[in-house]
Short mmCIF file of C-alpha atoms in Angstrom, two decimals:
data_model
loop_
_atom_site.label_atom_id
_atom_site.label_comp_id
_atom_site.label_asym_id
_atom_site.label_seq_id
_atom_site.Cartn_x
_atom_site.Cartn_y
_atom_site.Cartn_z
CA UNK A 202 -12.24 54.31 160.57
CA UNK A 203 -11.47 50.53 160.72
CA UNK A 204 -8.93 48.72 158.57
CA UNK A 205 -11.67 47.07 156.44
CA UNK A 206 -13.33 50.23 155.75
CA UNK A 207 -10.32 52.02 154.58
CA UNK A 208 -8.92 49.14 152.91
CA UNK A 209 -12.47 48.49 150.64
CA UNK A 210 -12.73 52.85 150.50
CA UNK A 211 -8.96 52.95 149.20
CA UNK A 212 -10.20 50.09 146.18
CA UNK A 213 -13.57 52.48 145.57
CA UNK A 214 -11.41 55.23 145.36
CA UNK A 215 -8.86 53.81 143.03
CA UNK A 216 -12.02 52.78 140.78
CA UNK A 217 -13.72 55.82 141.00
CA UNK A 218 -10.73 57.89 140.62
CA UNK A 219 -9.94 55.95 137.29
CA UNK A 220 -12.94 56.45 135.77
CA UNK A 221 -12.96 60.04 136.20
CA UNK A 222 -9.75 59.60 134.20
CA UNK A 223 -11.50 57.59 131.20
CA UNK A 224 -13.96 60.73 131.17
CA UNK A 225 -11.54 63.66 130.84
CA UNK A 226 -9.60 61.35 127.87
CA UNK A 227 -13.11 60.90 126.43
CA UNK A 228 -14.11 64.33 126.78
CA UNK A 229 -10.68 65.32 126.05
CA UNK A 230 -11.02 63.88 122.30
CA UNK A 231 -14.35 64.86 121.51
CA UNK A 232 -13.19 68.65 122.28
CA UNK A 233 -10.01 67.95 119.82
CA UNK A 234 -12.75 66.74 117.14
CA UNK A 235 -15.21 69.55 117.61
CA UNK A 236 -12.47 71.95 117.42
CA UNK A 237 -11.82 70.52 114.13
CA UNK A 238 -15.07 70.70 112.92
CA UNK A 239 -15.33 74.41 113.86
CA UNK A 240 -11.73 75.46 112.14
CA UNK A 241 -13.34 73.92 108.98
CA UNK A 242 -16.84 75.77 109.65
CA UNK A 243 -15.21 78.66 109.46
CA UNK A 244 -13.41 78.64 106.15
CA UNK A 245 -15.14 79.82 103.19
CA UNK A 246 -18.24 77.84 101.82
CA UNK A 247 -16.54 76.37 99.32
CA UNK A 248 -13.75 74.93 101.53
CA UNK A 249 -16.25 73.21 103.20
CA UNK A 250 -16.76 71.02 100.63
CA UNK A 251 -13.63 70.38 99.85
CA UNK A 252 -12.73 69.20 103.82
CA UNK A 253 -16.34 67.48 103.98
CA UNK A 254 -14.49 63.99 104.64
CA UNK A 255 -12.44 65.46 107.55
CA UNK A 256 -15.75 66.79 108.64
CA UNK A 257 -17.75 63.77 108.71
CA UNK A 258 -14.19 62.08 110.17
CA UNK A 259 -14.52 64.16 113.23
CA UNK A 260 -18.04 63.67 113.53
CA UNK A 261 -17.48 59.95 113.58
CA UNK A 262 -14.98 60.16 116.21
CA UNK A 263 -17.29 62.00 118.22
CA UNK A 264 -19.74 60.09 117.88
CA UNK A 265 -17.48 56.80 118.80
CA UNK A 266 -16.34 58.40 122.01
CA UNK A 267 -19.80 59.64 123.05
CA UNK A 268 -21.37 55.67 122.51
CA UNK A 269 -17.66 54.57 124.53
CA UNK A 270 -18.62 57.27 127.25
CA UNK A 271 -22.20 56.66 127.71
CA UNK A 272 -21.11 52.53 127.92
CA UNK A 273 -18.54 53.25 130.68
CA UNK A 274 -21.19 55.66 132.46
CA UNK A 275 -23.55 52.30 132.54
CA UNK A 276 -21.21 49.80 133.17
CA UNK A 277 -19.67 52.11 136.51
CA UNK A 278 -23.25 52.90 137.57
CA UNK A 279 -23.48 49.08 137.81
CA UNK A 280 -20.30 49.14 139.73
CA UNK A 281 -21.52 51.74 142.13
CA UNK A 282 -24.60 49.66 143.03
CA UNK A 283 -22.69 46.39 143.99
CA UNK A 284 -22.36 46.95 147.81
CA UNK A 285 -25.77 47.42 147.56
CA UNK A 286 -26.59 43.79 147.43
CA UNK A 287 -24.45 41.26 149.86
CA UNK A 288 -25.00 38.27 147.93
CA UNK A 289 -26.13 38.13 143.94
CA UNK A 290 -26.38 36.13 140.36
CA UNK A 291 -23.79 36.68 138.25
CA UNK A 292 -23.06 35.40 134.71
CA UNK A 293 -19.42 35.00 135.62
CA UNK A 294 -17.91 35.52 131.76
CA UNK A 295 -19.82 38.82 131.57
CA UNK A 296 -18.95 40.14 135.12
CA UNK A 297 -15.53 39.75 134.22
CA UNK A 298 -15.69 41.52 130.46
CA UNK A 299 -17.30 44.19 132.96
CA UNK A 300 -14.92 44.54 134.94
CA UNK A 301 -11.81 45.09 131.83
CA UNK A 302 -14.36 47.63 130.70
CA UNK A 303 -13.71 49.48 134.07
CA UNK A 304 -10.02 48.61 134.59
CA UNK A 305 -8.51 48.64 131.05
CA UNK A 306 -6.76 51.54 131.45
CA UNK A 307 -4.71 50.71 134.23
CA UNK A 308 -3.00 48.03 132.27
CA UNK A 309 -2.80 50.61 129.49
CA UNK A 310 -0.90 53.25 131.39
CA UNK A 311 1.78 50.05 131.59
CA UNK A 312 1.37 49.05 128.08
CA UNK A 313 -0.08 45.36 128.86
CA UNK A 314 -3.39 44.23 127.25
CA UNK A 315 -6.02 43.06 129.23
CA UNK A 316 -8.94 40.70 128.22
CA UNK A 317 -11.89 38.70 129.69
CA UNK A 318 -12.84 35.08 127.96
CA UNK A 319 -14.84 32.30 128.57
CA UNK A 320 -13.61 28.71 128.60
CA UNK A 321 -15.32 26.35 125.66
CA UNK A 322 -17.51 29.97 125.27
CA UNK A 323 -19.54 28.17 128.56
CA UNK A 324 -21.55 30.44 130.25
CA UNK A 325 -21.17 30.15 134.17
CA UNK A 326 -23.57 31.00 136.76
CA UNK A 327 -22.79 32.03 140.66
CA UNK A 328 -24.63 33.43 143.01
CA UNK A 329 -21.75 35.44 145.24
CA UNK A 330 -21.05 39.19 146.90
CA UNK A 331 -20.60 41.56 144.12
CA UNK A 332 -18.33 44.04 145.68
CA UNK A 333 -16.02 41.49 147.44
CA UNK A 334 -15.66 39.52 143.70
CA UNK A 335 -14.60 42.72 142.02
CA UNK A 336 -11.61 43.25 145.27
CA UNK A 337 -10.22 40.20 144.12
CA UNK A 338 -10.64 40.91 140.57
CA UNK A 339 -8.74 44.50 141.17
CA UNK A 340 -5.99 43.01 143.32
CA UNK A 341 -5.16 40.00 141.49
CA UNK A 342 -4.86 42.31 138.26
CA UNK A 343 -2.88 44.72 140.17
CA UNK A 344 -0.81 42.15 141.53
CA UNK A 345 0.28 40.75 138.12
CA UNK A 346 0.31 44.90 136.69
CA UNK A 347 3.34 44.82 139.81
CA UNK A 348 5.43 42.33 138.33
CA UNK A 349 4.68 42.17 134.19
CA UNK A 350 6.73 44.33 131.77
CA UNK A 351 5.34 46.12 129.05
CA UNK A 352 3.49 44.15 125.96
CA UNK A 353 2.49 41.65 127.97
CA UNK A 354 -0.67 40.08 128.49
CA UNK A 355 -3.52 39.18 131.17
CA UNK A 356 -6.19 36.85 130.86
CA UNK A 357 -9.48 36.35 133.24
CA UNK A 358 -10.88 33.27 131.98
CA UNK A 359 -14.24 32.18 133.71
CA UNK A 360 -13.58 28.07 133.64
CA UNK A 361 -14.58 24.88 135.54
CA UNK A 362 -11.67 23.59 137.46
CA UNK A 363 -11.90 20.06 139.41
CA UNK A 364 -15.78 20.47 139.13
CA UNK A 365 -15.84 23.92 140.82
CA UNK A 366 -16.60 27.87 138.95
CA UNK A 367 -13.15 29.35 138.66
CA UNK A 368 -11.37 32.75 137.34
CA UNK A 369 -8.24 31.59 135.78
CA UNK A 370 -5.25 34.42 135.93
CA UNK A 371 -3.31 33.60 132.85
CA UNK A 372 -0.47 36.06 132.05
CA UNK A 373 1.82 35.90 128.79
CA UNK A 374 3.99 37.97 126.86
CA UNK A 375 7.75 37.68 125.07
CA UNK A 376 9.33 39.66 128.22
CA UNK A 377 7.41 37.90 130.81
CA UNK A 378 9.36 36.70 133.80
CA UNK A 379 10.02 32.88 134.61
CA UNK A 380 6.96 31.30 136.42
CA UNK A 381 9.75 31.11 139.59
CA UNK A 382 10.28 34.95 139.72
CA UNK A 383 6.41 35.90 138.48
CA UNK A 384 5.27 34.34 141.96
CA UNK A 385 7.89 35.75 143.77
CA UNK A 386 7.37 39.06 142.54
CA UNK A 387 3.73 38.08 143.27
CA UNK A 388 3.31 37.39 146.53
CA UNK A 389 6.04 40.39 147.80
CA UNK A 390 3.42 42.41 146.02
CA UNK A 391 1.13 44.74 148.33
CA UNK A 392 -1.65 44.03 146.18
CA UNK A 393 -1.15 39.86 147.54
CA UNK A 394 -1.91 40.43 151.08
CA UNK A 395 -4.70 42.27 150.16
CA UNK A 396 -6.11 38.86 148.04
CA UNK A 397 -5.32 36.56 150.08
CA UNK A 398 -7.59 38.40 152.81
CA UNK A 399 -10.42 39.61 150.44
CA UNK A 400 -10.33 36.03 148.65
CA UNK A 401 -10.86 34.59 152.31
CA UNK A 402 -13.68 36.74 153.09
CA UNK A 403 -15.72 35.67 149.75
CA UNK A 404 -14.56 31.72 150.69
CA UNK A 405 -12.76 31.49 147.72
CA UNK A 406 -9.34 30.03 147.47
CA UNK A 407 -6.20 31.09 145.68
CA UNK A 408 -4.32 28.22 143.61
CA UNK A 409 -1.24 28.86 141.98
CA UNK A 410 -0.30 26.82 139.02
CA UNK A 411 3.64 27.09 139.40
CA UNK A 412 4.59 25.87 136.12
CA UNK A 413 2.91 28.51 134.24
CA UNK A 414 2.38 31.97 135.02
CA UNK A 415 -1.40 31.75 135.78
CA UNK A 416 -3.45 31.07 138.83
CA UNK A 417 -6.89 30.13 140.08
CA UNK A 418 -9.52 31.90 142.39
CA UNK A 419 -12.02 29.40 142.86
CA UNK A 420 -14.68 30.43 143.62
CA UNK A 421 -17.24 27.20 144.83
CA UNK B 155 -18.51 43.60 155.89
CA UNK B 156 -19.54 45.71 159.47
CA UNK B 157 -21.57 48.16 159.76
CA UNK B 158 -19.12 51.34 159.14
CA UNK B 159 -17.78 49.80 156.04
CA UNK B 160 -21.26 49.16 154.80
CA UNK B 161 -22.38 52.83 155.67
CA UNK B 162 -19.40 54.58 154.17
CA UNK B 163 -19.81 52.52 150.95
CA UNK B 164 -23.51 53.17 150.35
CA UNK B 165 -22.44 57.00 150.62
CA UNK B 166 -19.44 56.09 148.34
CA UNK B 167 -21.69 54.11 146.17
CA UNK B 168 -24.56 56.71 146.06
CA UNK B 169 -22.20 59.62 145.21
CA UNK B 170 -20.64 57.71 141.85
CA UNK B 171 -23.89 56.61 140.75
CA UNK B 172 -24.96 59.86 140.97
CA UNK B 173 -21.55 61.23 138.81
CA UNK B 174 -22.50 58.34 136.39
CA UNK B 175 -26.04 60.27 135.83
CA UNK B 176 -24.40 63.36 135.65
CA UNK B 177 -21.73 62.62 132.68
CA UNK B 178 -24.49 60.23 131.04
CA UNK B 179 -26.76 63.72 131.04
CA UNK B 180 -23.48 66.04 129.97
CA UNK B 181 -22.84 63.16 127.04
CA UNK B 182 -26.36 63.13 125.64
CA UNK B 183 -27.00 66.93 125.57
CA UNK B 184 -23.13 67.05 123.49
CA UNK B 185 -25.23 63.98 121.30
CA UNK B 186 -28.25 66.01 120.31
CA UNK B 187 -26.00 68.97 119.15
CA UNK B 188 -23.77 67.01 117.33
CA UNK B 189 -26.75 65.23 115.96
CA UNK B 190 -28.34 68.27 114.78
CA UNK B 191 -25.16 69.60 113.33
CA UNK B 192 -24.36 66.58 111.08
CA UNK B 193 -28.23 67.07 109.92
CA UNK B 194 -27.28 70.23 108.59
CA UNK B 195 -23.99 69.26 107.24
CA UNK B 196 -26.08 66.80 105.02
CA UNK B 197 -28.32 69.90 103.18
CA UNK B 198 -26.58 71.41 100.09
CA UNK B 199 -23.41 73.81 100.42
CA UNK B 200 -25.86 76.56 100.52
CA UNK B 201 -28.17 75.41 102.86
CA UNK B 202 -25.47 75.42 105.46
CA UNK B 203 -25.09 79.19 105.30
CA UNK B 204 -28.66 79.68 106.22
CA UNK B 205 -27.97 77.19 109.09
CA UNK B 206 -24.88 78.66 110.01
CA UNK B 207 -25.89 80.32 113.71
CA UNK B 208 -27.64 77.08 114.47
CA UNK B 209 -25.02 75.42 113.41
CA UNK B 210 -22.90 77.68 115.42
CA UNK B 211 -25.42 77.22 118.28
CA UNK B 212 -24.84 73.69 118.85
CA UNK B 213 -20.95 74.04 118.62
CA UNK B 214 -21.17 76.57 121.74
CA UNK B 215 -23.49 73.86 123.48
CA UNK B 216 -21.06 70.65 122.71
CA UNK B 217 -18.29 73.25 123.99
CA UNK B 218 -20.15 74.24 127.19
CA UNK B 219 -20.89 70.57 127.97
CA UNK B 220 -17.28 69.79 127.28
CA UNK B 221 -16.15 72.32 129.75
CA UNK B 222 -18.73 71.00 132.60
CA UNK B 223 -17.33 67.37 132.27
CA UNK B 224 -14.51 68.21 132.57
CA UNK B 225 -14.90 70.02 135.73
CA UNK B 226 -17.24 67.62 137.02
CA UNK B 227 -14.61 64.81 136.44
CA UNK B 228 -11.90 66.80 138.15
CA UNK B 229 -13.80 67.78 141.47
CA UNK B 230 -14.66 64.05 141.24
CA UNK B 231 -11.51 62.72 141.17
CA UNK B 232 -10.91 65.32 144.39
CA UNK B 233 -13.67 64.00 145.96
CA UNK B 234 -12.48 59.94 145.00
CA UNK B 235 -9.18 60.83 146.54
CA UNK B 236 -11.15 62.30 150.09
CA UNK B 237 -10.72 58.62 151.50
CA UNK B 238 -6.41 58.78 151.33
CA UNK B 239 -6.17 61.17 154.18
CA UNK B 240 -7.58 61.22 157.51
CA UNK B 241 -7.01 64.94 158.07
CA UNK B 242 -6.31 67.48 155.71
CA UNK B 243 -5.84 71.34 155.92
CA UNK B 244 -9.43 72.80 153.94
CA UNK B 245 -10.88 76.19 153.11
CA UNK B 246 -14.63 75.44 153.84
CA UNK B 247 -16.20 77.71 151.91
CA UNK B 248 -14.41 76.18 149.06
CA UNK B 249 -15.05 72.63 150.10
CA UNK B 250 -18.80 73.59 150.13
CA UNK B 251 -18.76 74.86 146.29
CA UNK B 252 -17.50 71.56 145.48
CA UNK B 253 -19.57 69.34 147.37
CA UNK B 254 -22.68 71.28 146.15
CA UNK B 255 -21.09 71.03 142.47
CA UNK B 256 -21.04 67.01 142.88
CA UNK B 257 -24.42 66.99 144.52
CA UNK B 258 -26.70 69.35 142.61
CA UNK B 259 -28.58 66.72 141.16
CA UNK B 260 -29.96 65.29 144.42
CA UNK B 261 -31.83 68.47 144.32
CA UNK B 262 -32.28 69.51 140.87
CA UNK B 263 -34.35 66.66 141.08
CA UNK B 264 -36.92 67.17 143.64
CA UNK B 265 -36.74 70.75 142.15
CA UNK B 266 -34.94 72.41 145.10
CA UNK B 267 -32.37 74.83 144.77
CA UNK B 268 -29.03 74.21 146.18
CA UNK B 269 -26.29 76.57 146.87
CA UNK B 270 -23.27 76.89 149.03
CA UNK B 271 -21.90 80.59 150.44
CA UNK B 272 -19.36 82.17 152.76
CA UNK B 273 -20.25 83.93 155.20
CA UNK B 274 -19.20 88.35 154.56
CA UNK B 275 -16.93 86.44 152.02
CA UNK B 276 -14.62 84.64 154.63
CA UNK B 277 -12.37 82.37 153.96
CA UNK B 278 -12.03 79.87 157.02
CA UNK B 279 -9.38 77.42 157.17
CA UNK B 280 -9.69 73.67 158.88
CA UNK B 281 -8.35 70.97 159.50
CA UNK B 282 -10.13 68.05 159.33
CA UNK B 283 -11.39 64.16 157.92
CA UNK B 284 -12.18 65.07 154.71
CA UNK B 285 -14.57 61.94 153.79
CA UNK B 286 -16.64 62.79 157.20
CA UNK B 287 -16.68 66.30 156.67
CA UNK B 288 -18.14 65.30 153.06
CA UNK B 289 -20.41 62.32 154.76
CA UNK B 290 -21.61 64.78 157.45
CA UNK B 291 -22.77 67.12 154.41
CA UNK B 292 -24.16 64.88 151.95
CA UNK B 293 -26.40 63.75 155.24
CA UNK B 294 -27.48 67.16 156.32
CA UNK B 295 -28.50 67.91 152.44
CA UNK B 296 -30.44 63.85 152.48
CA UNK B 297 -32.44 64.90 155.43
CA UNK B 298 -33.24 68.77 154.69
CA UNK B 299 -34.39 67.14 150.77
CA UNK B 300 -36.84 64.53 152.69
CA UNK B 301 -38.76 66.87 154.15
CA UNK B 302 -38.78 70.16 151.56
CA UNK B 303 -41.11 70.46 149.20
CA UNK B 304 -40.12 71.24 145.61
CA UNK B 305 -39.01 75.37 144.97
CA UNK B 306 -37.38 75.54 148.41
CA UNK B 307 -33.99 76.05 148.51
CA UNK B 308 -30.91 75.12 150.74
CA UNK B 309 -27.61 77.02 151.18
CA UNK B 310 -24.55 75.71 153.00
CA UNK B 311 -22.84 78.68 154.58
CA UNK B 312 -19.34 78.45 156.30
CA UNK B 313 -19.77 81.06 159.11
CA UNK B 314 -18.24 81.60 162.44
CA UNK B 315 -20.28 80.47 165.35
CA UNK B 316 -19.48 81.35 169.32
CA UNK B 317 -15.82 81.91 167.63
CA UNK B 318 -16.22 78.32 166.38
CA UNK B 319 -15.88 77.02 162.77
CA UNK B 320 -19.40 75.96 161.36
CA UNK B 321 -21.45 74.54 158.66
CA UNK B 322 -25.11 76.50 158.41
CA UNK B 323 -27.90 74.18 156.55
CA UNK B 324 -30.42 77.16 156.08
CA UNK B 325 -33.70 76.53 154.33
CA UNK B 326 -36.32 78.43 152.82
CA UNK B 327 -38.97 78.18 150.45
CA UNK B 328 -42.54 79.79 150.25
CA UNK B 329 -44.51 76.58 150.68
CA UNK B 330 -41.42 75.51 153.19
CA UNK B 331 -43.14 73.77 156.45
CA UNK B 332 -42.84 75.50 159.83
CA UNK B 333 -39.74 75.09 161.94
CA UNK B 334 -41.92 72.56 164.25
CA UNK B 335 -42.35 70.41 161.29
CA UNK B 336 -39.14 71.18 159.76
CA UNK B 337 -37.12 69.39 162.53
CA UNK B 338 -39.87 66.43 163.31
CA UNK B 339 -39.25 65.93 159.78
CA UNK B 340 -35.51 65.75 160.09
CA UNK B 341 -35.44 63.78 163.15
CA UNK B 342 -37.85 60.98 161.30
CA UNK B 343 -35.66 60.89 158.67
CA UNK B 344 -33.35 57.90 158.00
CA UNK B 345 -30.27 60.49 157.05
CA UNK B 346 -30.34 61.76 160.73
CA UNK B 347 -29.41 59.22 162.58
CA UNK B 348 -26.50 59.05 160.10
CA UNK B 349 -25.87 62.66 160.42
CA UNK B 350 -25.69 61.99 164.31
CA UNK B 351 -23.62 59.19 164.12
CA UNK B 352 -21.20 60.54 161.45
CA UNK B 353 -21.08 64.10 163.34
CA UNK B 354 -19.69 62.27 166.31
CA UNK B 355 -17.20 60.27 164.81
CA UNK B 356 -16.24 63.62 163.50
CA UNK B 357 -15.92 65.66 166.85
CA UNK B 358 -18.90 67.87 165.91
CA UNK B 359 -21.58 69.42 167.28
CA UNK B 360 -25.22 69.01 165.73
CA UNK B 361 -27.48 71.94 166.61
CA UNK B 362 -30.54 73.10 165.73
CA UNK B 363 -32.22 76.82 165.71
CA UNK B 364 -35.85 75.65 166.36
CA UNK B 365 -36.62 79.34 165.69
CA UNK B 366 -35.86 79.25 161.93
CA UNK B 367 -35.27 76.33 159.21
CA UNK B 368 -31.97 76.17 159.84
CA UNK B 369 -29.26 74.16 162.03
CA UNK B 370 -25.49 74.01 162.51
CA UNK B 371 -22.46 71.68 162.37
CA UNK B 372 -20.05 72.98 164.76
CA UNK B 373 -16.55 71.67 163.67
CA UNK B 374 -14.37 72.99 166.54
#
């Protein structure tokens, strides 16, 4: 197989991979719930009553995981279908709250909170490859996962920068390193190469803003 | 993006869309039960003795759901890692179960049965590109469902062949066409050409038994 194949198979992989995670923990709590629910079943009748709220407790939290489930089950079928269009609209805000959907749990295996926003709440409108915005999505957040500690933050803002449709990297946190040694730590990162290459193939370019810890893919 | 990048991703793609159906179905059978149990938990104390094996009905469905998730997320998450090694030591009989396991559905719904088996129970190890062994597969089962009609059914069987290690794609079916049209049929189809291709890069041999519905992949 060619490098692009088993570079853009390794980042479907990683996705898919992860979301077969998010299932088992799913699945994983409804089973604790409903094993609850049948330990209380089958006390006497009257107990019943008496653990009614722990009842209806687990039921919630079943019933929470399975709406959580059957969202992430949606939002990766979309996923799934982007290499099946080379160019397409996006809302740029909304592709990028889809994307945390899929991808929050790698920043909570390191303890860092990820979030999408939209500048001034402005919706933004492009018409780009689906699959090849998601790469750089994926290896600009695994880039900064690389080099933030724990209880930090990371950002994708959609925003208008010098007139162009940007996503705006903006990391934060108490422990965060100097702007100096965040884009060291950056760009010795495997995930940077990887960027810089996929950000060239969508004709996008990669602007770092050195006296912060944030950066720009802009995207047109 | 070339053309083997695009091929191998609208496999990729096609396979996760398909687990996305899958866990959406597994998640909404577990929602009925659960729905039907908190109905009955909402009657008086007494009414949920009378309900008690339905209660106890839905329980053992929510658990049997639970179970097939969470298999279906760990062969998954087998099959998402395929793409990290270019050759890796398999049993093929085993490799079948599993591929059948993550594909079912292609066939469940055209109503065809699908099924893998060994051949006198043999266990055959090989060594081999995992994610082409699984392409070459999920090809042969593409074309064989394009030209079935519904009630047929298709079994993978690892056998020995001319002392070589083989896949056999046999089909059968009362209202299955005749050989004749079985492989014009194949041949027209737009998985065969992909099956070629794939079987190549591969090192393996593609033939038919224009006697029977049934062909080979010779793996070495």
């Amino acid at each position: 197989m060619n490098q692009e194949t088993e570079k853009t198979l390794a980042f479907f992989g990683r996705m898919t991979a992860n979301l077969t995670h998010e299932f088992k923990n799913i699945l994983a709590i409804i089973q604790e719930s409903a094993g609850l629910m049948e330990d209380i079943m089958a006390i006497s009748p009257l107990a019943k009553d008496k653990y009614q709220e722990r009842f209806n407790n687990s039921m919630n939290t079943i019933k929470n995981q399975l709406q959580r489930g059957m969202e992430m089950a949606s939002r990766f079928n979309r996923f799934a279908h982007a290499p099946d269009h080379n160019s397409a609209e996006l809302e740029l805000g909304e592709t990028m709250v889809h994307f945390c959907t899929l991808t929050e749990r790698f920043a909570r295996l390191k303890h860092i909170t990820l979030q999408a926003d939209r500048q001034n709440d402005q919706e933004i409108k492009i018409t780009t490859n689906p699959l090849l915005l998601y790469m750089v999505l994926f290896y600009s957040l695994d880039a900064c996962l690389s080099v933030l500690p724990a209880q930090c933050e990371i950002r994708l803002i959609s925003v208008k920068k010098d007139e162009k449709t940007a996503v705006e990297i903006a990391c934060a946190g108490k422990q965060a390193p100097s702007p100096e040694q965040f884009f060291t730590g950056l760009r010795q990162s495997n995930a940077w190469g990887d960027l810089e290459n996929t950000a060239e193939q969508l004709n996008a370019e990669l602007k770092c803003n050195t006296d912060d810890l944030c950066f720009y893919l802009i995207l047109k």
